[in-house]
């Protein structure tokens, strides 16, 4: 796959798609997690400020007499109150609700109704850019860019006159720091995850494309094999015609011999094209599936009748062993089953030297019919037995080209077996012979 530019490009595209989709999903998940976490912290911060401001408000209001005035007893309730213009030393935190306000980062401010600052508690933000727009919640920023968040509540005096405003707030330094740390952690996690996803996607894209690549290679190989097989008879025909054209005029015997050669090569071509057509139709499953009862006993007798002459010509003995006395019947297309057995017998005759023996065995098993074609021929090396059912595969190209066909006989036999839901196996030893065993499901009546 590494050498194919097209497949490498497709693999990269697939990887980019996986990485893109995973990137979008993970970014959305990260953003949702970050948003929910920030929201939860923000709510907690609001609740805290609301609670402190509410307690202060409830404690102060009954003690307020004049609008904009803070009486002495208010100072007893709120120790550490600092008047604007006076210098206030940092007071230690008290162990009550105001303790919160006096912690670092928290503050409370008291303003007249016109927004004039009267007094403060806690650490005041310096140079706060203050906007008095009467909003309940405000987020402000000081000159250093540090943010503060506070709640503004209207205070009324004991006799229900508006007194002024109280603002309770805190610095957002911790909150912002926490969010920024979370952002960085999420970003780092996303980067590492995306790197891992890229490596994994590259591997997975390779695994996913491997079968496609294998099929692609098979198609390439198949096309090359077809071209090669077609070239041989065509070249032979062309050479015959050319030499006939050179000898002018041809005698009747020469013309006859030339035409015979052309006919032989044409038959070879026709046979090859027919075999290819049959295979591709079986692949596409466009052949009408005939399911007729086929009696194997008579089918084998027909095969023996047809090949007897060929066996005698090759100086071979052709035997049949019908082990079953009952008729052995299977369901399928008789023509195809005949072709399947005939292909096995042809091979057995072709690859068995003179004086050898070819046996066709028929046996009825419990649920299956067994047909064996055994020969005492040259045999097939063990490492080749895996490939002989592949299209155009020949154990020894030169030898098979002399004796056999294009290497499609066993491929067709296997394809027919598959359409019949059977199995075809080979057992062979070099120099001793081969046994092809065919199992077909019986027709059960
Ligand atoms: P071919 O048309 O070349 O015979 P097949 O597909 O029928 O092609 O067989 C594939 C190859 O398997 C043959 O080229 C041959 O080398 C080997 N083969 C098949 N049957 C036998 C057999 N009975 N004995 C030895 N070799 C065989």
XYZ file of C-alpha atoms and ligand atoms in Angstrom:
472
model
C 0.000 0.000 0.000
C 2.996 2.246 0.677
C 3.869 2.415 -3.007
C 0.463 3.417 -4.237
C 0.076 7.192 -4.409
C -3.689 6.962 -4.788
C -4.085 4.802 -1.693
C -1.702 6.933 0.355
C -3.662 10.036 -0.589
C -6.945 8.336 0.293
C -5.444 7.128 3.573
C -4.429 10.690 4.403
C -7.903 11.938 3.483
C -9.532 9.329 5.700
C -7.139 10.195 8.543
C -7.911 13.928 8.143
C -11.650 13.191 8.193
C -11.348 11.087 11.382
C -9.114 13.719 13.014
C -11.410 16.566 11.905
C -14.549 14.882 13.228
C -12.849 13.859 16.485
C -11.402 17.376 16.809
C -14.834 18.967 16.452
C -16.436 16.491 18.906
C -13.671 16.883 21.499
C -13.601 20.698 21.155
C -17.377 20.856 21.616
C -17.194 18.537 24.642
C -14.314 20.580 26.119
C -16.155 23.861 25.514
C -19.344 22.462 27.081
C -17.409 21.186 30.114
C -15.599 24.533 30.469
C -18.849 26.498 30.116
C -20.658 24.382 32.710
C -17.740 24.584 35.140
C -17.443 28.396 34.758
C -21.202 28.741 35.192
C -21.173 26.640 38.366
C -18.341 28.733 39.850
C -20.096 31.958 38.883
C -23.305 30.794 40.581
C -21.388 29.822 43.726
C -19.758 33.260 43.751
C -23.138 34.971 43.362
C -24.681 32.905 46.151
C -21.800 33.749 48.451
C -21.984 37.505 47.770
C -25.798 37.458 48.005
C -25.627 35.713 51.365
C -23.038 38.143 52.806
C -24.842 41.184 51.380
C -28.225 39.917 52.677
C -26.890 39.389 56.203
C -25.275 42.833 56.249
C -28.404 44.432 54.844
C -30.694 42.796 57.443
C -28.305 43.693 60.300
C -27.807 47.298 59.257
C -31.236 48.545 58.174
C -32.930 48.612 61.665
C -29.986 50.718 62.909
C -29.976 53.344 60.192
C -31.719 56.625 61.172
C -30.743 59.420 58.755
C -30.192 58.959 54.970
C -26.461 58.973 54.148
C -25.497 58.954 57.923
C -23.796 56.099 59.739
C -24.530 56.197 63.438
C -22.123 55.046 66.146
C -24.026 51.816 66.883
C -23.726 50.818 63.266
C -19.982 50.915 63.786
C -20.410 48.456 66.661
C -22.243 46.040 64.335
C -19.690 46.551 61.583
C -16.278 46.754 63.216
C -13.523 47.795 60.854
C -15.668 50.374 59.039
C -13.395 52.908 57.460
C -14.530 56.452 56.687
C -13.584 57.942 53.378
C -10.681 60.364 53.876
C -9.456 58.768 57.130
C -6.578 56.277 57.253
C -7.707 52.821 58.262
C -5.184 50.236 59.415
C -5.824 46.668 58.254
C -7.912 45.023 60.932
C -7.751 41.303 61.705
C -10.704 39.262 60.440
C -13.550 38.759 62.921
C -15.239 35.432 63.418
C -18.700 36.377 62.133
C -20.266 37.005 58.737
C -18.144 40.116 58.251
C -15.075 37.981 58.518
C -15.713 37.068 54.886
C -15.765 40.713 53.812
C -12.532 41.364 55.649
C -10.733 38.520 53.899
C -8.244 39.438 51.183
C -10.072 40.247 47.976
C -13.481 40.966 49.577
C -14.877 44.414 50.247
C -18.065 46.353 51.132
C -18.760 49.981 50.237
C -21.425 52.406 51.464
C -22.566 55.172 49.132
C -25.107 57.974 49.290
C -28.004 57.842 46.858
C -26.066 60.190 44.557
C -23.196 57.647 44.466
C -20.795 59.447 46.816
C -18.628 57.010 48.772
C -19.064 57.337 52.575
C -17.311 54.343 54.114
C -15.751 51.002 53.227
C -14.904 47.652 54.834
C -12.219 45.201 53.802
C -9.513 45.580 51.199
C -10.625 48.163 48.669
C -9.690 47.767 45.053
C -7.464 50.645 44.052
C -8.420 52.985 41.195
C -11.588 51.082 40.534
C -13.271 52.246 37.394
C -16.680 52.691 38.905
C -19.840 53.014 36.876
C -22.928 53.866 38.860
C -25.664 52.580 36.652
C -27.832 51.164 39.431
C -27.409 47.603 38.232
C -27.849 44.877 40.832
C -24.703 43.045 39.666
C -21.639 44.772 38.275
C -18.270 43.531 37.049
C -15.581 46.219 37.185
C -11.918 46.436 36.363
C -9.104 48.334 38.056
C -6.155 49.983 36.285
C -4.148 46.728 36.462
C -6.855 44.902 34.580
C -7.917 42.976 37.681
C -11.635 42.297 37.743
C -14.083 42.682 40.625
C -17.663 41.630 40.925
C -20.165 43.096 43.334
C -23.802 43.323 44.237
C -25.457 46.696 44.968
C -28.370 46.847 47.382
C -30.491 49.866 48.322
C -30.560 50.434 52.117
C -33.540 52.055 53.804
C -33.629 53.673 57.218
C -35.635 52.279 60.132
C -38.549 54.540 59.106
C -38.417 53.300 55.499
C -36.650 56.272 53.901
C -34.082 55.460 51.200
C -30.670 55.639 52.947
C -28.188 54.972 50.123
C -26.391 52.003 48.555
C -24.332 49.209 49.913
C -22.043 47.268 47.580
C -20.580 43.920 48.594
C -18.004 42.452 46.214
C -14.891 40.451 45.764
C -11.918 40.239 43.489
C -12.246 37.846 40.534
C -8.493 37.127 40.594
C -8.902 33.603 41.983
C -11.884 32.909 39.742
C -10.079 34.165 36.608
C -6.919 32.256 37.581
C -8.901 29.056 38.068
C -10.626 29.462 34.702
C -7.396 30.274 32.905
C -5.680 27.189 34.442
C -8.634 25.050 33.359
C -8.448 26.529 29.851
C -4.748 25.681 29.566
C -5.279 22.173 30.934
C -8.108 21.556 28.470
C -6.015 22.892 25.606
C -3.038 20.686 26.564
C -5.327 17.648 26.942
C -6.944 18.402 23.573
C -3.544 18.735 21.860
C -2.247 15.443 23.302
C -5.530 13.672 22.523
C -5.507 14.993 18.957
C -1.945 13.733 18.478
C -2.973 10.284 19.714
C -6.112 10.413 17.563
C -3.989 11.283 14.500
C -1.663 8.316 15.067
C -4.586 5.961 15.788
C -6.553 7.262 12.779
C -3.590 6.720 10.455
C -3.341 3.131 11.692
C -7.096 2.529 11.500
C -7.321 4.058 8.021
C -4.578 1.632 6.967
C -6.448 -1.339 8.447
C -9.734 -0.208 6.840
C -8.118 0.242 3.454
C -6.128 -2.983 3.425
C -8.980 -5.159 2.005
C -9.792 -2.485 -0.597
C -6.125 -2.359 -1.534
C -5.959 -6.160 -1.791
C -9.014 -6.184 -4.102
C -7.455 -3.409 -6.151
C -4.245 -5.425 -6.495
C -6.250 -8.525 -7.420
C -8.107 -6.595 -10.128
C -4.783 -5.266 -11.446
C -3.315 -8.768 -11.423
C -6.474 -10.197 -13.019
C -6.394 -7.604 -15.829
C -2.717 -8.350 -16.477
C -3.419 -12.120 -16.509
C -6.377 -11.747 -18.902
C -4.296 -9.594 -21.248
C -1.487 -12.149 -21.102
C -3.794 -15.103 -21.795
C -5.493 -13.313 -24.683
C -2.191 -12.286 -26.216
C -0.889 -15.850 -26.660
C -3.619 -17.233 -28.992
C -3.914 -13.907 -30.784
C -0.170 -13.798 -31.432
C -0.242 -17.420 -32.636
C -3.163 -16.661 -34.986
C -1.395 -13.574 -36.332
C 1.846 -15.487 -36.937
C -0.054 -18.264 -38.751
C -1.854 -15.763 -40.983
C 1.362 -13.862 -41.749
C 3.284 -16.971 -42.738
C 0.317 -18.136 -44.867
C 0.303 -14.777 -46.652
C 3.995 -15.095 -47.412
C 3.550 -18.498 -49.129
C 1.480 -17.664 -52.169
C -0.352 -19.525 -53.536
C -1.187 -22.056 -50.749
C -1.812 -25.663 -51.564
C -5.088 -27.136 -50.328
C -3.260 -29.090 -47.633
C -1.395 -25.966 -46.452
C -4.600 -23.916 -46.423
C -6.306 -26.679 -44.463
C -3.517 -26.863 -41.905
C -3.461 -23.027 -41.558
C -7.206 -22.917 -40.987
C -6.947 -25.732 -38.440
C -4.334 -23.758 -36.471
C -6.523 -20.648 -36.604
C -9.536 -22.696 -35.501
C -7.555 -24.160 -32.567
C -6.460 -20.735 -31.394
C -9.983 -19.343 -31.873
C -11.390 -22.194 -29.796
C -8.861 -21.424 -27.096
C -9.897 -17.776 -27.168
C -13.595 -18.663 -27.098
C -13.042 -21.063 -24.210
C -11.120 -18.407 -22.270
C -13.769 -15.746 -22.839
C -16.550 -18.197 -21.910
C -14.751 -19.162 -18.698
C -14.223 -15.518 -17.753
C -17.827 -14.706 -18.526
C -19.016 -17.625 -16.401
C -16.804 -16.575 -13.479
C -17.881 -12.949 -13.615
C -21.558 -13.961 -13.832
C -21.110 -16.178 -10.796
C -19.372 -13.323 -9.000
C -22.200 -10.956 -9.813
C -24.735 -13.695 -9.015
C -26.638 -12.991 -12.220
C -26.756 -16.634 -13.339
C -30.252 -18.081 -12.895
C -30.010 -20.530 -9.981
C -31.471 -23.815 -11.132
C -32.405 -26.045 -8.204
C -33.160 -29.355 -9.856
C -32.610 -32.840 -8.408
C -29.380 -34.156 -9.930
C -28.622 -37.893 -9.743
C -24.885 -38.107 -9.231
C -24.678 -41.820 -10.139
C -25.747 -41.202 -13.721
C -23.859 -37.895 -13.933
C -20.603 -39.685 -13.072
C -21.365 -42.443 -15.552
C -21.775 -39.733 -18.237
C -18.452 -38.109 -17.256
C -16.695 -41.500 -17.488
C -18.270 -42.101 -20.906
C -17.021 -38.744 -22.138
C -13.463 -39.046 -20.816
C -12.846 -42.742 -21.408
C -11.460 -42.168 -24.882
C -9.183 -39.392 -23.621
C -7.889 -41.633 -20.822
C -7.188 -44.473 -23.256
C -5.381 -42.040 -25.554
C -3.264 -40.914 -22.578
C -2.622 -44.545 -21.665
C -4.398 -44.251 -18.308
C -6.910 -46.395 -16.458
C -10.153 -44.627 -15.615
C -12.019 -46.241 -12.704
C -15.241 -45.522 -10.896
C -16.064 -46.613 -7.346
C -19.703 -46.098 -6.526
C -19.702 -46.932 -2.833
C -23.390 -46.160 -2.312
C -26.055 -48.546 -3.609
C -28.791 -45.980 -3.137
C -29.069 -43.181 -5.712
C -27.177 -40.117 -4.545
C -29.151 -36.988 -5.352
C -28.223 -33.361 -4.800
C -30.007 -30.111 -5.603
C -28.462 -27.807 -8.185
C -27.794 -27.049 -11.819
C -26.929 -30.336 -13.570
C -24.865 -28.622 -16.268
C -22.730 -26.836 -13.679
C -22.206 -29.929 -11.514
C -21.189 -31.820 -14.646
C -18.722 -29.078 -15.489
C -17.320 -29.136 -11.964
C -16.658 -32.906 -12.009
C -15.415 -32.753 -15.602
C -12.854 -30.053 -14.677
C -11.466 -32.269 -11.903
C -11.306 -35.325 -14.162
C -9.669 -33.328 -17.010
C -6.954 -32.149 -14.614
C -6.442 -35.664 -13.237
C -5.951 -37.007 -16.783
C -3.738 -34.089 -17.807
C -1.416 -34.264 -14.821
C -1.028 -38.046 -14.638
C 1.780 -39.638 -16.635
C 1.252 -42.676 -18.889
C 0.380 -45.925 -17.121
C -1.244 -44.063 -14.235
C -4.708 -44.424 -12.770
C -7.596 -42.003 -12.268
C -10.384 -43.019 -9.895
C -13.751 -41.306 -9.507
C -15.425 -42.200 -6.228
C -19.025 -41.550 -5.180
C -20.129 -42.005 -1.610
C -23.283 -41.125 0.262
C -22.667 -39.723 3.721
C -25.283 -38.838 6.336
C -26.219 -35.439 4.933
C -23.753 -35.009 2.115
C -22.681 -36.537 -1.140
C -18.952 -37.115 -1.519
C -17.216 -37.174 -4.885
C -13.495 -37.867 -5.012
C -11.263 -37.632 -8.041
C -8.009 -39.372 -7.282
C -5.021 -39.694 -9.564
C -1.560 -41.211 -9.383
C -0.087 -38.173 -11.123
C 2.633 -35.656 -10.484
C 1.008 -34.150 -7.373
C 0.989 -30.554 -6.167
C 3.605 -29.091 -3.752
C 2.074 -28.299 -0.348
C 2.828 -24.573 -0.505
C 1.035 -24.327 -3.879
C -2.121 -26.122 -2.741
C -3.437 -22.886 -1.190
C -3.293 -21.001 -4.487
C -4.406 -23.500 -7.129
C -8.061 -22.390 -6.750
C -7.116 -18.789 -7.621
C -7.837 -17.444 -11.092
C -5.004 -17.948 -13.606
C -2.864 -19.727 -11.035
C -0.755 -22.522 -12.467
C 1.702 -24.503 -10.414
C 4.266 -24.465 -13.140
C 3.263 -22.048 -15.860
C 5.277 -23.621 -18.643
C 4.269 -27.162 -17.798
C 0.597 -26.271 -17.350
C 0.518 -24.210 -20.521
C 1.585 -27.313 -22.481
C -0.942 -29.584 -20.825
C -3.704 -27.563 -19.273
C -5.674 -24.423 -19.873
C -5.418 -20.867 -18.622
C -5.552 -21.740 -14.932
C -9.291 -21.113 -14.640
C -10.526 -24.707 -14.311
C -10.229 -24.977 -10.501
C -11.378 -21.364 -9.989
C -14.584 -22.265 -11.849
C -14.869 -25.540 -9.896
C -14.607 -23.666 -6.588
C -17.088 -20.960 -7.688
C -19.653 -23.639 -8.696
C -19.093 -25.458 -5.383
C -19.815 -22.240 -3.512
C -23.080 -21.664 -5.371
C -24.075 -25.214 -4.327
C -23.111 -24.533 -0.668
C -20.566 -27.345 -0.816
C -16.830 -27.625 -0.226
C -13.866 -28.583 -2.384
C -10.547 -29.658 -0.870
C -7.295 -30.991 -2.171
C -4.888 -33.469 -0.678
C -1.773 -34.073 -2.704
C 1.763 -35.373 -2.512
C 4.382 -34.585 -5.115
C 5.184 -37.662 -7.179
C 2.390 -39.736 -5.609
C -0.777 -38.075 -6.835
C -3.702 -35.896 -5.817
C -7.165 -36.366 -4.344
C -9.786 -33.675 -4.921
C -12.699 -34.140 -2.498
C -16.023 -32.526 -3.213
C -18.837 -32.408 -0.643
C -22.348 -31.389 -1.741
C -25.443 -31.220 0.456
C -27.828 -34.108 -0.286
C -31.361 -33.541 -1.405
C -33.280 -34.686 1.670
C -36.692 -36.068 0.833
P -5.360 -25.438 -15.715
O -6.410 -25.043 -16.654
O -4.042 -24.808 -15.978
O -5.294 -26.905 -15.485
P -6.625 -25.333 -13.138
O -7.237 -24.153 -12.461
O -7.517 -26.429 -13.523
O -5.819 -24.735 -14.360
O -5.479 -25.865 -12.208
C -4.568 -24.991 -11.636
C -3.216 -25.653 -11.491
O -3.307 -26.677 -10.488
C -2.756 -26.366 -12.730
O -1.994 -25.489 -13.521
C -1.931 -27.517 -12.209
O -0.593 -27.097 -12.069
C -2.497 -27.781 -10.831
N -3.331 -28.999 -10.825
C -4.681 -29.051 -10.907
N -5.119 -30.327 -10.829
C -4.012 -31.087 -10.688
C -3.805 -32.495 -10.556
N -4.797 -33.379 -10.531
N -2.515 -32.912 -10.425
C -1.494 -32.061 -10.433
N -1.612 -30.722 -10.558
C -2.870 -30.235 -10.693
